[in-house]
Amino acid sequence: MLNRLKQYIEAKGMTVAYVEKMLGMSNGALSKPIKNHTAIGSDKLENILAFCGDLSLKWLFTGQGEMLNVDGYKPTLVSGENAAMIENNLLKLMLLEKETTILQQAKEIGRLEQRIKELTQRLEKTVGDASTGDTANVG
């Protein structure tokens, strides 16, 4: 069953780590059971099924039928603590992604500023050498 869950997660363009974060699970709470072929708790499975509303339970548990339950799909509304937790984790993830982007951009700006400094010094040296050379040839 867990291998099918992993297959679903990957088919949706997600990673197991992403699902763990979204559901407020600790690192490895889902990936370790998948890797070791061990069971997960019903509470974790319940949260996963609420998060993966189009996942066919028949396919997940038996491997029969289609992966996605498109025909009879009814979005599951997550409410209360789980909804707040999922929203909070999503916001944290988005913030982390933005912070990472800002840090990468700051590093790139630093590299570009250094390159501009090097090119300016080189240009000043070239202009200085040209001036000195012209003066020496005049005499």
PDB file of C-alpha atoms in Angstrom, residues 2-136:
ATOM      1  CA  LEU A   2       2.757   2.479   0.901  1.00  0.00           C
ATOM      2  CA  ASN A   3       4.499   1.941  -2.435  1.00  0.00           C
ATOM      3  CA  ARG A   4       1.244   2.861  -4.178  1.00  0.00           C
ATOM      4  CA  LEU A   5       0.954   5.922  -1.965  1.00  0.00           C
ATOM      5  CA  LYS A   6       4.482   6.926  -2.990  1.00  0.00           C
ATOM      6  CA  GLN A   7       3.568   6.330  -6.637  1.00  0.00           C
ATOM      7  CA  TYR A   8       0.530   8.611  -6.246  1.00  0.00           C
ATOM      8  CA  ILE A   9       2.604  11.329  -4.544  1.00  0.00           C
ATOM      9  CA  GLU A  10       5.178  11.258  -7.351  1.00  0.00           C
ATOM     10  CA  ALA A  11       2.470  11.198 -10.049  1.00  0.00           C
ATOM     11  CA  LYS A  12       1.067  14.398  -8.539  1.00  0.00           C
ATOM     12  CA  GLY A  13       4.494  16.041  -8.823  1.00  0.00           C
ATOM     13  CA  MET A  14       5.102  16.062  -5.075  1.00  0.00           C
ATOM     14  CA  THR A  15       7.696  14.448  -2.872  1.00  0.00           C
ATOM     15  CA  VAL A  16       7.130  12.395   0.246  1.00  0.00           C
ATOM     16  CA  ALA A  17       9.047  15.043   2.229  1.00  0.00           C
ATOM     17  CA  TYR A  18       6.690  17.730   0.892  1.00  0.00           C
ATOM     18  CA  VAL A  19       3.626  15.734   1.993  1.00  0.00           C
ATOM     19  CA  GLU A  20       5.205  15.202   5.413  1.00  0.00           C
ATOM     20  CA  LYS A  21       5.750  18.956   5.769  1.00  0.00           C
ATOM     21  CA  MET A  22       2.283  19.826   4.539  1.00  0.00           C
ATOM     22  CA  LEU A  23       0.680  17.498   7.054  1.00  0.00           C
ATOM     23  CA  GLY A  24       2.888  18.550   9.945  1.00  0.00           C
ATOM     24  CA  MET A  25       4.583  15.172  10.168  1.00  0.00           C
ATOM     25  CA  SER A  26       8.146  14.846  11.336  1.00  0.00           C
ATOM     26  CA  ASN A  27      10.876  14.142   8.793  1.00  0.00           C
ATOM     27  CA  GLY A  28      10.761  10.472   7.919  1.00  0.00           C
ATOM     28  CA  ALA A  29       7.311   9.874   9.431  1.00  0.00           C
ATOM     29  CA  LEU A  30       6.140   8.683   6.020  1.00  0.00           C
ATOM     30  CA  SER A  31       9.365   8.100   4.102  1.00  0.00           C
ATOM     31  CA  LYS A  32      10.803   5.625   6.609  1.00  0.00           C
ATOM     32  CA  PRO A  33       7.741   3.322   6.574  1.00  0.00           C
ATOM     33  CA  ILE A  34       7.748   3.479   2.759  1.00  0.00           C
ATOM     34  CA  LYS A  35      11.446   2.586   2.640  1.00  0.00           C
ATOM     35  CA  ASN A  36      11.220  -0.125   5.295  1.00  0.00           C
ATOM     36  CA  HIS A  37       7.848  -1.526   4.169  1.00  0.00           C
ATOM     37  CA  THR A  38       6.330  -1.002   7.604  1.00  0.00           C
ATOM     38  CA  ALA A  39       2.899   0.259   8.625  1.00  0.00           C
ATOM     39  CA  ILE A  40       1.805   3.795   9.406  1.00  0.00           C
ATOM     40  CA  GLY A  41      -0.731   4.818  11.997  1.00  0.00           C
ATOM     41  CA  SER A  42      -4.367   5.321  11.127  1.00  0.00           C
ATOM     42  CA  ASP A  43      -4.134   8.977  12.216  1.00  0.00           C
ATOM     43  CA  LYS A  44      -1.416   9.617   9.630  1.00  0.00           C
ATOM     44  CA  LEU A  45      -3.343   7.726   6.972  1.00  0.00           C
ATOM     45  CA  GLU A  46      -6.463   9.755   7.744  1.00  0.00           C
ATOM     46  CA  ASN A  47      -4.570  13.035   7.275  1.00  0.00           C
ATOM     47  CA  ILE A  48      -2.998  11.775   4.063  1.00  0.00           C
ATOM     48  CA  LEU A  49      -6.367  10.754   2.633  1.00  0.00           C
ATOM     49  CA  ALA A  50      -7.852  14.144   3.540  1.00  0.00           C
ATOM     50  CA  PHE A  51      -4.927  15.863   1.791  1.00  0.00           C
ATOM     51  CA  CYS A  52      -5.035  13.555  -1.265  1.00  0.00           C
ATOM     52  CA  GLY A  53      -8.757  13.835  -1.974  1.00  0.00           C
ATOM     53  CA  ASP A  54      -8.643  12.386  -5.503  1.00  0.00           C
ATOM     54  CA  LEU A  55      -6.746   9.242  -4.466  1.00  0.00           C
ATOM     55  CA  SER A  56      -8.791   6.095  -5.108  1.00  0.00           C
ATOM     56  CA  LEU A  57      -9.015   4.087  -1.903  1.00  0.00           C
ATOM     57  CA  LYS A  58      -9.686   0.910  -3.862  1.00  0.00           C
ATOM     58  CA  TRP A  59      -6.493   1.386  -5.850  1.00  0.00           C
ATOM     59  CA  LEU A  60      -4.511   2.387  -2.754  1.00  0.00           C
ATOM     60  CA  PHE A  61      -5.520  -0.646  -0.708  1.00  0.00           C
ATOM     61  CA  THR A  62      -5.858  -3.313  -3.408  1.00  0.00           C
ATOM     62  CA  GLY A  63      -3.955  -2.038  -6.441  1.00  0.00           C
ATOM     63  CA  GLN A  64      -7.079  -2.563  -8.560  1.00  0.00           C
ATOM     64  CA  GLY A  65      -8.722   0.083 -10.695  1.00  0.00           C
ATOM     65  CA  GLU A  66      -7.467   3.569 -11.414  1.00  0.00           C
ATOM     66  CA  MET A  67      -5.153   5.569  -9.201  1.00  0.00           C
ATOM     67  CA  LEU A  68      -7.367   8.636  -9.306  1.00  0.00           C
ATOM     68  CA  ASN A  69     -10.972   8.628  -8.230  1.00  0.00           C
ATOM     69  CA  VAL A  70     -11.993  11.225 -10.793  1.00  0.00           C
ATOM     70  CA  ASP A  71     -15.581  10.120 -11.441  1.00  0.00           C
ATOM     71  CA  GLY A  72     -16.783  10.084  -7.880  1.00  0.00           C
ATOM     72  CA  TYR A  73     -14.370  12.685  -6.608  1.00  0.00           C
ATOM     73  CA  LYS A  74     -15.761  14.903  -3.928  1.00  0.00           C
ATOM     74  CA  PRO A  75     -13.247  17.186  -2.301  1.00  0.00           C
ATOM     75  CA  THR A  76     -12.798  16.451   1.355  1.00  0.00           C
ATOM     76  CA  LEU A  77     -13.029  19.542   3.428  1.00  0.00           C
ATOM     77  CA  VAL A  78     -10.415  19.586   6.094  1.00  0.00           C
ATOM     78  CA  SER A  79     -11.522  21.576   9.071  1.00  0.00           C
ATOM     79  CA  GLY A  80     -10.483  22.529  12.543  1.00  0.00           C
ATOM     80  CA  GLU A  81      -6.969  21.832  13.735  1.00  0.00           C
ATOM     81  CA  ASN A  82      -5.950  19.874  10.635  1.00  0.00           C
ATOM     82  CA  ALA A  83      -6.942  22.704   8.293  1.00  0.00           C
ATOM     83  CA  ALA A  84      -5.095  25.277  10.379  1.00  0.00           C
ATOM     84  CA  MET A  85      -2.047  23.009  10.597  1.00  0.00           C
ATOM     85  CA  ILE A  86      -1.996  22.367   6.849  1.00  0.00           C
ATOM     86  CA  GLU A  87      -2.425  26.065   6.078  1.00  0.00           C
ATOM     87  CA  ASN A  88       0.285  26.994   8.582  1.00  0.00           C
ATOM     88  CA  ASN A  89       2.687  24.445   7.088  1.00  0.00           C
ATOM     89  CA  LEU A  90       1.942  25.670   3.570  1.00  0.00           C
ATOM     90  CA  LEU A  91       2.647  29.256   4.608  1.00  0.00           C
ATOM     91  CA  LYS A  92       5.899  28.192   6.298  1.00  0.00           C
ATOM     92  CA  LEU A  93       6.952  26.331   3.162  1.00  0.00           C
ATOM     93  CA  MET A  94       6.140  29.310   0.942  1.00  0.00           C
ATOM     94  CA  LEU A  95       8.077  31.623   3.271  1.00  0.00           C
ATOM     95  CA  LEU A  96      11.072  29.285   3.255  1.00  0.00           C
ATOM     96  CA  GLU A  97      11.023  29.182  -0.555  1.00  0.00           C
ATOM     97  CA  LYS A  98      10.891  33.003  -0.727  1.00  0.00           C
ATOM     98  CA  GLU A  99      13.745  33.331   1.789  1.00  0.00           C
ATOM     99  CA  THR A 100      15.825  30.881  -0.238  1.00  0.00           C
ATOM    100  CA  THR A 101      15.163  32.881  -3.411  1.00  0.00           C
ATOM    101  CA  ILE A 102      16.125  36.137  -1.673  1.00  0.00           C
ATOM    102  CA  LEU A 103      19.377  34.619  -0.381  1.00  0.00           C
ATOM    103  CA  GLN A 104      20.256  33.308  -3.837  1.00  0.00           C
ATOM    104  CA  GLN A 105      19.531  36.709  -5.355  1.00  0.00           C
ATOM    105  CA  ALA A 106      21.634  38.465  -2.690  1.00  0.00           C
ATOM    106  CA  LYS A 107      24.571  36.172  -3.481  1.00  0.00           C
ATOM    107  CA  GLU A 108      24.165  36.849  -7.195  1.00  0.00           C
ATOM    108  CA  ILE A 109      24.055  40.598  -6.557  1.00  0.00           C
ATOM    109  CA  GLY A 110      27.270  40.295  -4.519  1.00  0.00           C
ATOM    110  CA  ARG A 111      28.955  38.403  -7.362  1.00  0.00           C
ATOM    111  CA  LEU A 112      27.801  40.989  -9.897  1.00  0.00           C
ATOM    112  CA  GLU A 113      28.973  43.885  -7.719  1.00  0.00           C
ATOM    113  CA  GLN A 114      32.396  42.222  -7.401  1.00  0.00           C
ATOM    114  CA  ARG A 115      32.556  41.726 -11.175  1.00  0.00           C
ATOM    115  CA  ILE A 116      31.624  45.382 -11.772  1.00  0.00           C
ATOM    116  CA  LYS A 117      34.390  46.442  -9.346  1.00  0.00           C
ATOM    117  CA  GLU A 118      36.945  44.260 -11.143  1.00  0.00           C
ATOM    118  CA  LEU A 119      35.926  45.563 -14.564  1.00  0.00           C
ATOM    119  CA  THR A 120      35.986  49.183 -13.338  1.00  0.00           C
ATOM    120  CA  GLN A 121      39.505  48.719 -11.954  1.00  0.00           C
ATOM    121  CA  ARG A 122      40.614  47.109 -15.192  1.00  0.00           C
ATOM    122  CA  LEU A 123      39.122  49.962 -17.212  1.00  0.00           C
ATOM    123  CA  GLU A 124      40.787  52.575 -14.988  1.00  0.00           C
ATOM    124  CA  LYS A 125      44.126  50.783 -15.354  1.00  0.00           C
ATOM    125  CA  THR A 126      43.717  50.595 -19.143  1.00  0.00           C
ATOM    126  CA  VAL A 127      42.836  54.305 -19.331  1.00  0.00           C
ATOM    127  CA  GLY A 128      45.767  55.156 -17.009  1.00  0.00           C
ATOM    128  CA  ASP A 129      48.180  53.061 -19.094  1.00  0.00           C
ATOM    129  CA  ALA A 130      46.938  54.697 -22.288  1.00  0.00           C
ATOM    130  CA  SER A 131      47.436  58.184 -20.818  1.00  0.00           C
ATOM    131  CA  THR A 132      50.925  57.381 -19.609  1.00  0.00           C
ATOM    132  CA  GLY A 133      51.832  55.851 -22.967  1.00  0.00           C
ATOM    133  CA  ASP A 134      50.642  58.908 -24.921  1.00  0.00           C
ATOM    134  CA  THR A 135      52.638  61.270 -22.726  1.00  0.00           C
ATOM    135  CA  ALA A 136      55.812  59.241 -23.090  1.00  0.00           C
TER     136      ALA A 136
END
